[in-house]
Amino acid sequence: TIVPPQVQDRIKKQIANQPEGYEIFKDIKYSNLDLSGNRYILKSKQAFSESDNQEIVNLDSVVATFYFKDNTILKVTSDKGIYNNKTLDMIFNKNVNAKYEGSKLVADKANYSNSKSYLIISDNVIVTDQKGTVTADRLLFDIKKQNLNIISLNNNKINARINMKWKKVLEF
């Protein structure tokens, strides 16, 4: 097949900009089941991995959608990410945004460990929900135990504004 000169020039420029020892991919999509049997789709506009360690994939412009067995959906976006295609662990960095059942989360980092069954959200964490707002340094969600720890570092305070219906509180 004869390749037009413009396309040849574009390919040469892309190869020249590619870091040595890395493989670069465009518009990638991973789809799999986590260890709990929930389906997820992980997309990235651009990804790269080291030629000698292809199980670690670095991602740009990340969108992850988790489809849980209870028919709920979690959508996570970030500017950067790392995916381990062997353990299925994911790290989301820079401008992390998540939406789940009407709740919104903003943070600088999220670390989902499929292999150890936990989710850590950290750095400038803000969760906004119809029930209120929580600001903290770190959220640690143990997936197996189904519990959430809200953590403050360096003697900072955890800020929470909770919207409650007083009638229901008084009936208790």
PDB file of N, CA, C and O in Angstrom, residues 88-164:
ATOM      1  N   LEU A  88      -5.663  -5.687  37.967  1.00  0.00           N
ATOM      2  CA  LEU A  88      -6.855  -4.874  37.691  1.00  0.00           C
ATOM      3  C   LEU A  88      -6.981  -3.686  38.650  1.00  0.00           C
ATOM      4  O   LEU A  88      -8.048  -3.102  38.780  1.00  0.00           O
ATOM      5  N   ASP A  89      -5.887  -3.305  39.319  1.00  0.00           N
ATOM      6  CA  ASP A  89      -5.870  -2.141  40.186  1.00  0.00           C
ATOM      7  C   ASP A  89      -5.811  -0.866  39.338  1.00  0.00           C
ATOM      8  O   ASP A  89      -5.233  -0.868  38.247  1.00  0.00           O
ATOM      9  N   MET A  90      -6.404   0.224  39.860  1.00  0.00           N
ATOM     10  CA  MET A  90      -6.458   1.492  39.126  1.00  0.00           C
ATOM     11  C   MET A  90      -6.115   2.645  40.058  1.00  0.00           C
ATOM     12  O   MET A  90      -6.538   2.659  41.213  1.00  0.00           O
ATOM     13  N   ILE A  91      -5.362   3.605  39.537  1.00  0.00           N
ATOM     14  CA  ILE A  91      -5.083   4.850  40.254  1.00  0.00           C
ATOM     15  C   ILE A  91      -5.521   5.991  39.348  1.00  0.00           C
ATOM     16  O   ILE A  91      -5.171   6.024  38.165  1.00  0.00           O
ATOM     17  N   PHE A  92      -6.297   6.913  39.915  1.00  0.00           N
ATOM     18  CA  PHE A  92      -6.766   8.089  39.192  1.00  0.00           C
ATOM     19  C   PHE A  92      -6.091   9.308  39.811  1.00  0.00           C
ATOM     20  O   PHE A  92      -6.108   9.472  41.031  1.00  0.00           O
ATOM     21  N   ASN A  93      -5.497  10.181  38.989  1.00  0.00           N
ATOM     22  CA  ASN A  93      -4.792  11.367  39.474  1.00  0.00           C
ATOM     23  C   ASN A  93      -5.263  12.619  38.748  1.00  0.00           C
ATOM     24  O   ASN A  93      -5.625  12.552  37.578  1.00  0.00           O
ATOM     25  N   LYS A  94      -5.188  13.734  39.429  1.00  0.00           N
ATOM     26  CA  LYS A  94      -5.479  15.074  38.904  1.00  0.00           C
ATOM     27  C   LYS A  94      -6.926  15.208  38.448  1.00  0.00           C
ATOM     28  O   LYS A  94      -7.365  14.514  37.541  1.00  0.00           O
ATOM     29  N   ASN A  95      -7.625  16.123  39.103  1.00  0.00           N
ATOM     30  CA  ASN A  95      -9.028  16.411  38.757  1.00  0.00           C
ATOM     31  C   ASN A  95      -9.907  15.167  38.761  1.00  0.00           C
ATOM     32  O   ASN A  95     -10.620  14.894  37.796  1.00  0.00           O
ATOM     33  N   VAL A  96      -9.852  14.425  39.842  1.00  0.00           N
ATOM     34  CA  VAL A  96     -10.679  13.229  39.971  1.00  0.00           C
ATOM     35  C   VAL A  96     -12.109  13.664  40.285  1.00  0.00           C
ATOM     36  O   VAL A  96     -12.350  14.430  41.209  1.00  0.00           O
ATOM     37  N   ASN A  97     -13.043  13.199  39.481  1.00  0.00           N
ATOM     38  CA  ASN A  97     -14.466  13.458  39.677  1.00  0.00           C
ATOM     39  C   ASN A  97     -15.196  12.131  39.606  1.00  0.00           C
ATOM     40  O   ASN A  97     -14.903  11.309  38.742  1.00  0.00           O
ATOM     41  N   ALA A  98     -16.148  11.954  40.512  1.00  0.00           N
ATOM     42  CA  ALA A  98     -16.940  10.728  40.507  1.00  0.00           C
ATOM     43  C   ALA A  98     -18.401  11.072  40.727  1.00  0.00           C
ATOM     44  O   ALA A  98     -18.720  12.009  41.465  1.00  0.00           O
ATOM     45  N   LYS A  99     -19.276  10.300  40.079  1.00  0.00           N
ATOM     46  CA  LYS A  99     -20.714  10.456  40.255  1.00  0.00           C
ATOM     47  C   LYS A  99     -21.311   9.087  40.540  1.00  0.00           C
ATOM     48  O   LYS A  99     -21.026   8.116  39.846  1.00  0.00           O
ATOM     49  N   TYR A 100     -22.153   9.063  41.604  1.00  0.00           N
ATOM     50  CA  TYR A 100     -22.801   7.811  41.991  1.00  0.00           C
ATOM     51  C   TYR A 100     -24.121   8.138  42.672  1.00  0.00           C
ATOM     52  O   TYR A 100     -24.131   8.826  43.700  1.00  0.00           O
ATOM     53  N   GLU A 101     -25.217   7.690  42.090  1.00  0.00           N
ATOM     54  CA  GLU A 101     -26.543   7.823  42.693  1.00  0.00           C
ATOM     55  C   GLU A 101     -26.846   9.250  43.167  1.00  0.00           C
ATOM     56  O   GLU A 101     -27.311   9.450  44.282  1.00  0.00           O
ATOM     57  N   GLY A 102     -26.528  10.237  42.376  1.00  0.00           N
ATOM     58  CA  GLY A 102     -26.823  11.613  42.737  1.00  0.00           C
ATOM     59  C   GLY A 102     -25.767  12.268  43.608  1.00  0.00           C
ATOM     60  O   GLY A 102     -25.856  13.460  43.894  1.00  0.00           O
ATOM     61  N   SER A 103     -24.776  11.532  44.045  1.00  0.00           N
ATOM     62  CA  SER A 103     -23.676  12.094  44.837  1.00  0.00           C
ATOM     63  C   SER A 103     -22.509  12.428  43.907  1.00  0.00           C
ATOM     64  O   SER A 103     -22.269  11.728  42.928  1.00  0.00           O
ATOM     65  N   LYS A 104     -21.798  13.504  44.266  1.00  0.00           N
ATOM     66  CA  LYS A 104     -20.630  13.912  43.483  1.00  0.00           C
ATOM     67  C   LYS A 104     -19.424  13.974  44.397  1.00  0.00           C
ATOM     68  O   LYS A 104     -19.515  14.424  45.534  1.00  0.00           O
ATOM     69  N   LEU A 105     -18.294  13.517  43.879  1.00  0.00           N
ATOM     70  CA  LEU A 105     -17.048  13.521  44.627  1.00  0.00           C
ATOM     71  C   LEU A 105     -15.993  14.226  43.791  1.00  0.00           C
ATOM     72  O   LEU A 105     -15.913  14.013  42.579  1.00  0.00           O
ATOM     73  N   VAL A 106     -15.182  15.050  44.446  1.00  0.00           N
ATOM     74  CA  VAL A 106     -14.046  15.706  43.807  1.00  0.00           C
ATOM     75  C   VAL A 106     -12.833  15.446  44.688  1.00  0.00           C
ATOM     76  O   VAL A 106     -12.928  15.540  45.919  1.00  0.00           O
ATOM     77  N   ALA A 107     -11.690  15.115  44.088  1.00  0.00           N
ATOM     78  CA  ALA A 107     -10.455  14.875  44.837  1.00  0.00           C
ATOM     79  C   ALA A 107      -9.274  14.978  43.878  1.00  0.00           C
ATOM     80  O   ALA A 107      -9.453  15.103  42.662  1.00  0.00           O
ATOM     81  N   ASP A 108      -8.077  14.909  44.452  1.00  0.00           N
ATOM     82  CA  ASP A 108      -6.870  14.918  43.626  1.00  0.00           C
ATOM     83  C   ASP A 108      -6.419  13.511  43.253  1.00  0.00           C
ATOM     84  O   ASP A 108      -5.725  13.319  42.262  1.00  0.00           O
ATOM     85  N   LYS A 109      -6.819  12.503  44.076  1.00  0.00           N
ATOM     86  CA  LYS A 109      -6.339  11.148  43.820  1.00  0.00           C
ATOM     87  C   LYS A 109      -7.346  10.114  44.308  1.00  0.00           C
ATOM     88  O   LYS A 109      -7.984  10.306  45.337  1.00  0.00           O
ATOM     89  N   ALA A 110      -7.472   9.036  43.564  1.00  0.00           N
ATOM     90  CA  ALA A 110      -8.283   7.886  43.975  1.00  0.00           C
ATOM     91  C   ALA A 110      -7.498   6.621  43.625  1.00  0.00           C
ATOM     92  O   ALA A 110      -6.954   6.512  42.530  1.00  0.00           O
ATOM     93  N   ASN A 111      -7.443   5.705  44.564  1.00  0.00           N
ATOM     94  CA  ASN A 111      -6.695   4.467  44.382  1.00  0.00           C
ATOM     95  C   ASN A 111      -7.647   3.297  44.628  1.00  0.00           C
ATOM     96  O   ASN A 111      -8.070   3.068  45.756  1.00  0.00           O
ATOM     97  N   TYR A 112      -7.973   2.567  43.561  1.00  0.00           N
ATOM     98  CA  TYR A 112      -8.853   1.405  43.670  1.00  0.00           C
ATOM     99  C   TYR A 112      -8.001   0.150  43.585  1.00  0.00           C
ATOM    100  O   TYR A 112      -7.367  -0.118  42.565  1.00  0.00           O
ATOM    101  N   SER A 113      -7.966  -0.605  44.686  1.00  0.00           N
ATOM    102  CA  SER A 113      -7.224  -1.852  44.705  1.00  0.00           C
ATOM    103  C   SER A 113      -8.207  -3.010  44.589  1.00  0.00           C
ATOM    104  O   SER A 113      -8.862  -3.380  45.562  1.00  0.00           O
ATOM    105  N   ASN A 114      -8.309  -3.544  43.409  1.00  0.00           N
ATOM    106  CA  ASN A 114      -9.157  -4.705  43.171  1.00  0.00           C
ATOM    107  C   ASN A 114      -8.582  -5.915  43.909  1.00  0.00           C
ATOM    108  O   ASN A 114      -9.320  -6.695  44.493  1.00  0.00           O
ATOM    109  N   SER A 115      -7.260  -6.024  43.925  1.00  0.00           N
ATOM    110  CA  SER A 115      -6.616  -7.183  44.530  1.00  0.00           C
ATOM    111  C   SER A 115      -6.735  -7.199  46.057  1.00  0.00           C
ATOM    112  O   SER A 115      -6.773  -8.255  46.666  1.00  0.00           O
ATOM    113  N   LYS A 116      -6.812  -6.007  46.704  1.00  0.00           N
ATOM    114  CA  LYS A 116      -6.911  -5.944  48.164  1.00  0.00           C
ATOM    115  C   LYS A 116      -8.283  -5.465  48.633  1.00  0.00           C
ATOM    116  O   LYS A 116      -8.504  -5.306  49.824  1.00  0.00           O
ATOM    117  N   SER A 117      -9.162  -5.187  47.704  1.00  0.00           N
ATOM    118  CA  SER A 117     -10.560  -4.864  47.989  1.00  0.00           C
ATOM    119  C   SER A 117     -10.757  -3.590  48.822  1.00  0.00           C
ATOM    120  O   SER A 117     -11.451  -3.600  49.824  1.00  0.00           O
ATOM    121  N   TYR A 118     -10.116  -2.499  48.386  1.00  0.00           N
ATOM    122  CA  TYR A 118     -10.341  -1.210  49.042  1.00  0.00           C
ATOM    123  C   TYR A 118     -10.301  -0.073  48.026  1.00  0.00           C
ATOM    124  O   TYR A 118      -9.794  -0.237  46.912  1.00  0.00           O
ATOM    125  N   LEU A 119     -10.819   1.057  48.443  1.00  0.00           N
ATOM    126  CA  LEU A 119     -10.802   2.275  47.644  1.00  0.00           C
ATOM    127  C   LEU A 119     -10.372   3.404  48.570  1.00  0.00           C
ATOM    128  O   LEU A 119     -10.975   3.604  49.627  1.00  0.00           O
ATOM    129  N   ILE A 120      -9.301   4.113  48.200  1.00  0.00           N
ATOM    130  CA  ILE A 120      -8.833   5.263  48.974  1.00  0.00           C
ATOM    131  C   ILE A 120      -8.965   6.505  48.100  1.00  0.00           C
ATOM    132  O   ILE A 120      -8.424   6.546  46.991  1.00  0.00           O
ATOM    133  N   ILE A 121      -9.700   7.487  48.600  1.00  0.00           N
ATOM    134  CA  ILE A 121      -9.826   8.780  47.932  1.00  0.00           C
ATOM    135  C   ILE A 121      -9.050   9.760  48.794  1.00  0.00           C
ATOM    136  O   ILE A 121      -9.275   9.824  50.010  1.00  0.00           O
ATOM    137  N   SER A 122      -8.155  10.557  48.196  1.00  0.00           N
ATOM    138  CA  SER A 122      -7.333  11.431  49.026  1.00  0.00           C
ATOM    139  C   SER A 122      -7.046  12.774  48.369  1.00  0.00           C
ATOM    140  O   SER A 122      -7.229  12.932  47.169  1.00  0.00           O
ATOM    141  N   ASP A 123      -6.603  13.685  49.219  1.00  0.00           N
ATOM    142  CA  ASP A 123      -6.157  15.017  48.824  1.00  0.00           C
ATOM    143  C   ASP A 123      -7.308  15.879  48.304  1.00  0.00           C
ATOM    144  O   ASP A 123      -7.808  15.659  47.204  1.00  0.00           O
ATOM    145  N   ASN A 124      -7.697  16.840  49.129  1.00  0.00           N
ATOM    146  CA  ASN A 124      -8.749  17.806  48.797  1.00  0.00           C
ATOM    147  C   ASN A 124     -10.074  17.133  48.452  1.00  0.00           C
ATOM    148  O   ASN A 124     -10.688  17.419  47.428  1.00  0.00           O
ATOM    149  N   VAL A 125     -10.516  16.244  49.307  1.00  0.00           N
ATOM    150  CA  VAL A 125     -11.727  15.458  49.074  1.00  0.00           C
ATOM    151  C   VAL A 125     -12.972  16.270  49.447  1.00  0.00           C
ATOM    152  O   VAL A 125     -13.059  16.799  50.553  1.00  0.00           O
ATOM    153  N   ILE A 126     -13.907  16.341  48.522  1.00  0.00           N
ATOM    154  CA  ILE A 126     -15.203  16.976  48.781  1.00  0.00           C
ATOM    155  C   ILE A 126     -16.278  16.053  48.223  1.00  0.00           C
ATOM    156  O   ILE A 126     -16.246  15.695  47.046  1.00  0.00           O
ATOM    157  N   VAL A 127     -17.219  15.660  49.089  1.00  0.00           N
ATOM    158  CA  VAL A 127     -18.353  14.846  48.658  1.00  0.00           C
ATOM    159  C   VAL A 127     -19.605  15.691  48.840  1.00  0.00           C
ATOM    160  O   VAL A 127     -19.856  16.216  49.918  1.00  0.00           O
ATOM    161  N   THR A 128     -20.385  15.828  47.772  1.00  0.00           N
ATOM    162  CA  THR A 128     -21.618  16.598  47.809  1.00  0.00           C
ATOM    163  C   THR A 128     -22.776  15.673  47.482  1.00  0.00           C
ATOM    164  O   THR A 128     -22.720  14.934  46.501  1.00  0.00           O
ATOM    165  N   ASP A 129     -23.798  15.748  48.335  1.00  0.00           N
ATOM    166  CA  ASP A 129     -24.954  14.878  48.202  1.00  0.00           C
ATOM    167  C   ASP A 129     -26.178  15.672  48.623  1.00  0.00           C
ATOM    168  O   ASP A 129     -26.052  16.696  49.283  1.00  0.00           O
ATOM    169  N   GLN A 130     -27.350  15.182  48.295  1.00  0.00           N
ATOM    170  CA  GLN A 130     -28.570  15.861  48.733  1.00  0.00           C
ATOM    171  C   GLN A 130     -28.674  15.906  50.257  1.00  0.00           C
ATOM    172  O   GLN A 130     -29.338  16.751  50.828  1.00  0.00           O
ATOM    173  N   LYS A 131     -27.983  14.991  50.930  1.00  0.00           N
ATOM    174  CA  LYS A 131     -28.014  14.957  52.394  1.00  0.00           C
ATOM    175  C   LYS A 131     -26.992  15.897  53.022  1.00  0.00           C
ATOM    176  O   LYS A 131     -27.010  16.106  54.222  1.00  0.00           O
ATOM    177  N   GLY A 132     -26.053  16.426  52.221  1.00  0.00           N
ATOM    178  CA  GLY A 132     -25.069  17.346  52.768  1.00  0.00           C
ATOM    179  C   GLY A 132     -23.740  17.278  52.046  1.00  0.00           C
ATOM    180  O   GLY A 132     -23.621  16.692  50.977  1.00  0.00           O
ATOM    181  N   THR A 133     -22.728  17.885  52.678  1.00  0.00           N
ATOM    182  CA  THR A 133     -21.388  17.967  52.109  1.00  0.00           C
ATOM    183  C   THR A 133     -20.370  17.543  53.154  1.00  0.00           C
ATOM    184  O   THR A 133     -20.480  17.911  54.319  1.00  0.00           O
ATOM    185  N   VAL A 134     -19.358  16.776  52.736  1.00  0.00           N
ATOM    186  CA  VAL A 134     -18.265  16.366  53.610  1.00  0.00           C
ATOM    187  C   VAL A 134     -16.957  16.751  52.936  1.00  0.00           C
ATOM    188  O   VAL A 134     -16.756  16.483  51.747  1.00  0.00           O
ATOM    189  N   THR A 135     -16.069  17.390  53.724  1.00  0.00           N
ATOM    190  CA  THR A 135     -14.729  17.732  53.263  1.00  0.00           C
ATOM    191  C   THR A 135     -13.745  17.030  54.182  1.00  0.00           C
ATOM    192  O   THR A 135     -13.853  17.144  55.406  1.00  0.00           O
ATOM    193  N   ALA A 136     -12.789  16.304  53.601  1.00  0.00           N
ATOM    194  CA  ALA A 136     -11.821  15.558  54.418  1.00  0.00           C
ATOM    195  C   ALA A 136     -10.514  15.407  53.651  1.00  0.00           C
ATOM    196  O   ALA A 136     -10.430  15.743  52.465  1.00  0.00           O
ATOM    197  N   ASP A 137      -9.500  14.899  54.357  1.00  0.00           N
ATOM    198  CA  ASP A 137      -8.217  14.628  53.708  1.00  0.00           C
ATOM    199  C   ASP A 137      -8.219  13.290  52.980  1.00  0.00           C
ATOM    200  O   ASP A 137      -7.578  13.130  51.946  1.00  0.00           O
ATOM    201  N   ARG A 138      -8.944  12.316  53.559  1.00  0.00           N
ATOM    202  CA  ARG A 138      -8.912  10.975  52.969  1.00  0.00           C
ATOM    203  C   ARG A 138     -10.184  10.214  53.324  1.00  0.00           C
ATOM    204  O   ARG A 138     -10.689  10.317  54.440  1.00  0.00           O
ATOM    205  N   LEU A 139     -10.679   9.449  52.356  1.00  0.00           N
ATOM    206  CA  LEU A 139     -11.768   8.502  52.584  1.00  0.00           C
ATOM    207  C   LEU A 139     -11.212   7.113  52.311  1.00  0.00           C
ATOM    208  O   LEU A 139     -10.582   6.891  51.282  1.00  0.00           O
ATOM    209  N   LEU A 140     -11.441   6.196  53.221  1.00  0.00           N
ATOM    210  CA  LEU A 140     -10.994   4.817  53.048  1.00  0.00           C
ATOM    211  C   LEU A 140     -12.218   3.924  53.092  1.00  0.00           C
ATOM    212  O   LEU A 140     -12.892   3.828  54.119  1.00  0.00           O
ATOM    213  N   PHE A 141     -12.508   3.289  51.953  1.00  0.00           N
ATOM    214  CA  PHE A 141     -13.673   2.425  51.857  1.00  0.00           C
ATOM    215  C   PHE A 141     -13.204   0.980  51.746  1.00  0.00           C
ATOM    216  O   PHE A 141     -12.509   0.620  50.796  1.00  0.00           O
ATOM    217  N   ASP A 142     -13.551   0.179  52.743  1.00  0.00           N
ATOM    218  CA  ASP A 142     -13.245  -1.245  52.730  1.00  0.00           C
ATOM    219  C   ASP A 142     -14.390  -1.952  52.011  1.00  0.00           C
ATOM    220  O   ASP A 142     -15.509  -1.999  52.518  1.00  0.00           O
ATOM    221  N   ILE A 143     -14.120  -2.468  50.837  1.00  0.00           N
ATOM    222  CA  ILE A 143     -15.167  -3.045  49.996  1.00  0.00           C
ATOM    223  C   ILE A 143     -15.736  -4.324  50.613  1.00  0.00           C
ATOM    224  O   ILE A 143     -16.940  -4.541  50.599  1.00  0.00           O
ATOM    225  N   LYS A 144     -14.885  -5.168  51.193  1.00  0.00           N
ATOM    226  CA  LYS A 144     -15.368  -6.416  51.797  1.00  0.00           C
ATOM    227  C   LYS A 144     -16.244  -6.152  53.015  1.00  0.00           C
ATOM    228  O   LYS A 144     -17.300  -6.749  53.183  1.00  0.00           O
ATOM    229  N   LYS A 145     -15.799  -5.258  53.901  1.00  0.00           N
ATOM    230  CA  LYS A 145     -16.543  -4.971  55.123  1.00  0.00           C
ATOM    231  C   LYS A 145     -17.670  -3.967  54.901  1.00  0.00           C
ATOM    232  O   LYS A 145     -18.494  -3.768  55.788  1.00  0.00           O
ATOM    233  N   GLN A 146     -17.661  -3.312  53.739  1.00  0.00           N
ATOM    234  CA  GLN A 146     -18.672  -2.301  53.400  1.00  0.00           C
ATOM    235  C   GLN A 146     -18.715  -1.181  54.443  1.00  0.00           C
ATOM    236  O   GLN A 146     -19.780  -0.794  54.917  1.00  0.00           O
ATOM    237  N   ASN A 147     -17.514  -0.672  54.830  1.00  0.00           N
ATOM    238  CA  ASN A 147     -17.501   0.458  55.750  1.00  0.00           C
ATOM    239  C   ASN A 147     -16.592   1.567  55.228  1.00  0.00           C
ATOM    240  O   ASN A 147     -15.703   1.325  54.429  1.00  0.00           O
ATOM    241  N   LEU A 148     -16.845   2.782  55.711  1.00  0.00           N
ATOM    242  CA  LEU A 148     -16.143   3.977  55.267  1.00  0.00           C
ATOM    243  C   LEU A 148     -15.504   4.663  56.456  1.00  0.00           C
ATOM    244  O   LEU A 148     -16.174   4.916  57.459  1.00  0.00           O
ATOM    245  N   ASN A 149     -14.209   4.952  56.366  1.00  0.00           N
ATOM    246  CA  ASN A 149     -13.510   5.748  57.363  1.00  0.00           C
ATOM    247  C   ASN A 149     -13.199   7.104  56.748  1.00  0.00           C
ATOM    248  O   ASN A 149     -12.641   7.180  55.648  1.00  0.00           O
ATOM    249  N   ILE A 150     -13.547   8.168  57.467  1.00  0.00           N
ATOM    250  CA  ILE A 150     -13.254   9.528  57.030  1.00  0.00           C
ATOM    251  C   ILE A 150     -12.081  10.002  57.871  1.00  0.00           C
ATOM    252  O   ILE A 150     -12.152   9.988  59.103  1.00  0.00           O
ATOM    253  N   ILE A 151     -10.988  10.414  57.229  1.00  0.00           N
ATOM    254  CA  ILE A 151      -9.733  10.670  57.929  1.00  0.00           C
ATOM    255  C   ILE A 151      -9.286  12.118  57.723  1.00  0.00           C
ATOM    256  O   ILE A 151      -9.387  12.668  56.629  1.00  0.00           O
ATOM    257  N   SER A 152      -8.755  12.698  58.790  1.00  0.00           N
ATOM    258  CA  SER A 152      -8.148  14.015  58.755  1.00  0.00           C
ATOM    259  C   SER A 152      -6.674  13.851  59.111  1.00  0.00           C
ATOM    260  O   SER A 152      -6.329  13.128  60.037  1.00  0.00           O
ATOM    261  N   LEU A 153      -5.816  14.524  58.377  1.00  0.00           N
ATOM    262  CA  LEU A 153      -4.380  14.436  58.631  1.00  0.00           C
ATOM    263  C   LEU A 153      -3.866  15.735  59.239  1.00  0.00           C
ATOM    264  O   LEU A 153      -4.466  16.796  59.063  1.00  0.00           O
ATOM    265  N   ASN A 154      -2.760  15.676  59.929  1.00  0.00           N
ATOM    266  CA  ASN A 154      -2.102  16.859  60.489  1.00  0.00           C
ATOM    267  C   ASN A 154      -3.030  17.713  61.335  1.00  0.00           C
ATOM    268  O   ASN A 154      -3.032  18.937  61.232  1.00  0.00           O
ATOM    269  N   ASN A 155      -3.862  17.077  62.136  1.00  0.00           N
ATOM    270  CA  ASN A 155      -4.791  17.773  63.034  1.00  0.00           C
ATOM    271  C   ASN A 155      -5.793  18.679  62.318  1.00  0.00           C
ATOM    272  O   ASN A 155      -6.321  19.615  62.919  1.00  0.00           O
ATOM    273  N   ASN A 156      -6.010  18.431  61.058  1.00  0.00           N
ATOM    274  CA  ASN A 156      -7.057  19.176  60.353  1.00  0.00           C
ATOM    275  C   ASN A 156      -8.408  18.665  60.807  1.00  0.00           C
ATOM    276  O   ASN A 156      -8.527  17.578  61.358  1.00  0.00           O
ATOM    277  N   LYS A 157      -9.421  19.417  60.536  1.00  0.00           N
ATOM    278  CA  LYS A 157     -10.769  19.013  60.920  1.00  0.00           C
ATOM    279  C   LYS A 157     -11.500  18.435  59.724  1.00  0.00           C
ATOM    280  O   LYS A 157     -11.216  18.762  58.581  1.00  0.00           O
ATOM    281  N   ILE A 158     -12.451  17.580  60.014  1.00  0.00           N
ATOM    282  CA  ILE A 158     -13.363  17.072  58.997  1.00  0.00           C
ATOM    283  C   ILE A 158     -14.582  17.968  59.034  1.00  0.00           C
ATOM    284  O   ILE A 158     -15.178  18.169  60.091  1.00  0.00           O
ATOM    285  N   ASN A 159     -14.913  18.542  57.907  1.00  0.00           N
ATOM    286  CA  ASN A 159     -16.067  19.431  57.835  1.00  0.00           C
ATOM    287  C   ASN A 159     -17.234  18.670  57.240  1.00  0.00           C
ATOM    288  O   ASN A 159     -17.092  18.015  56.211  1.00  0.00           O
ATOM    289  N   ALA A 160     -18.376  18.763  57.900  1.00  0.00           N
ATOM    290  CA  ALA A 160     -19.576  18.110  57.387  1.00  0.00           C
ATOM    291  C   ALA A 160     -20.765  19.034  57.589  1.00  0.00           C
ATOM    292  O   ALA A 160     -20.941  19.621  58.649  1.00  0.00           O
ATOM    293  N   ARG A 161     -21.541  19.185  56.554  1.00  0.00           N
ATOM    294  CA  ARG A 161     -22.803  19.905  56.636  1.00  0.00           C
ATOM    295  C   ARG A 161     -23.870  18.911  56.208  1.00  0.00           C
ATOM    296  O   ARG A 161     -23.882  18.443  55.072  1.00  0.00           O
ATOM    297  N   ILE A 162     -24.743  18.554  57.146  1.00  0.00           N
ATOM    298  CA  ILE A 162     -25.719  17.505  56.888  1.00  0.00           C
ATOM    299  C   ILE A 162     -27.121  18.107  56.899  1.00  0.00           C
ATOM    300  O   ILE A 162     -27.499  18.805  57.825  1.00  0.00           O
ATOM    301  N   ASN A 163     -27.862  17.844  55.844  1.00  0.00           N
ATOM    302  CA  ASN A 163     -29.253  18.288  55.755  1.00  0.00           C
ATOM    303  C   ASN A 163     -30.136  17.198  56.344  1.00  0.00           C
ATOM    304  O   ASN A 163     -30.181  16.092  55.840  1.00  0.00           O
ATOM    305  N   MET A 164     -30.826  17.528  57.430  1.00  0.00           N
ATOM    306  CA  MET A 164     -31.672  16.538  58.088  1.00  0.00           C
ATOM    307  C   MET A 164     -33.101  17.044  58.137  1.00  0.00           C
ATOM    308  O   MET A 164     -33.346  18.235  58.261  1.00  0.00           O
TER     309      MET A 164
END
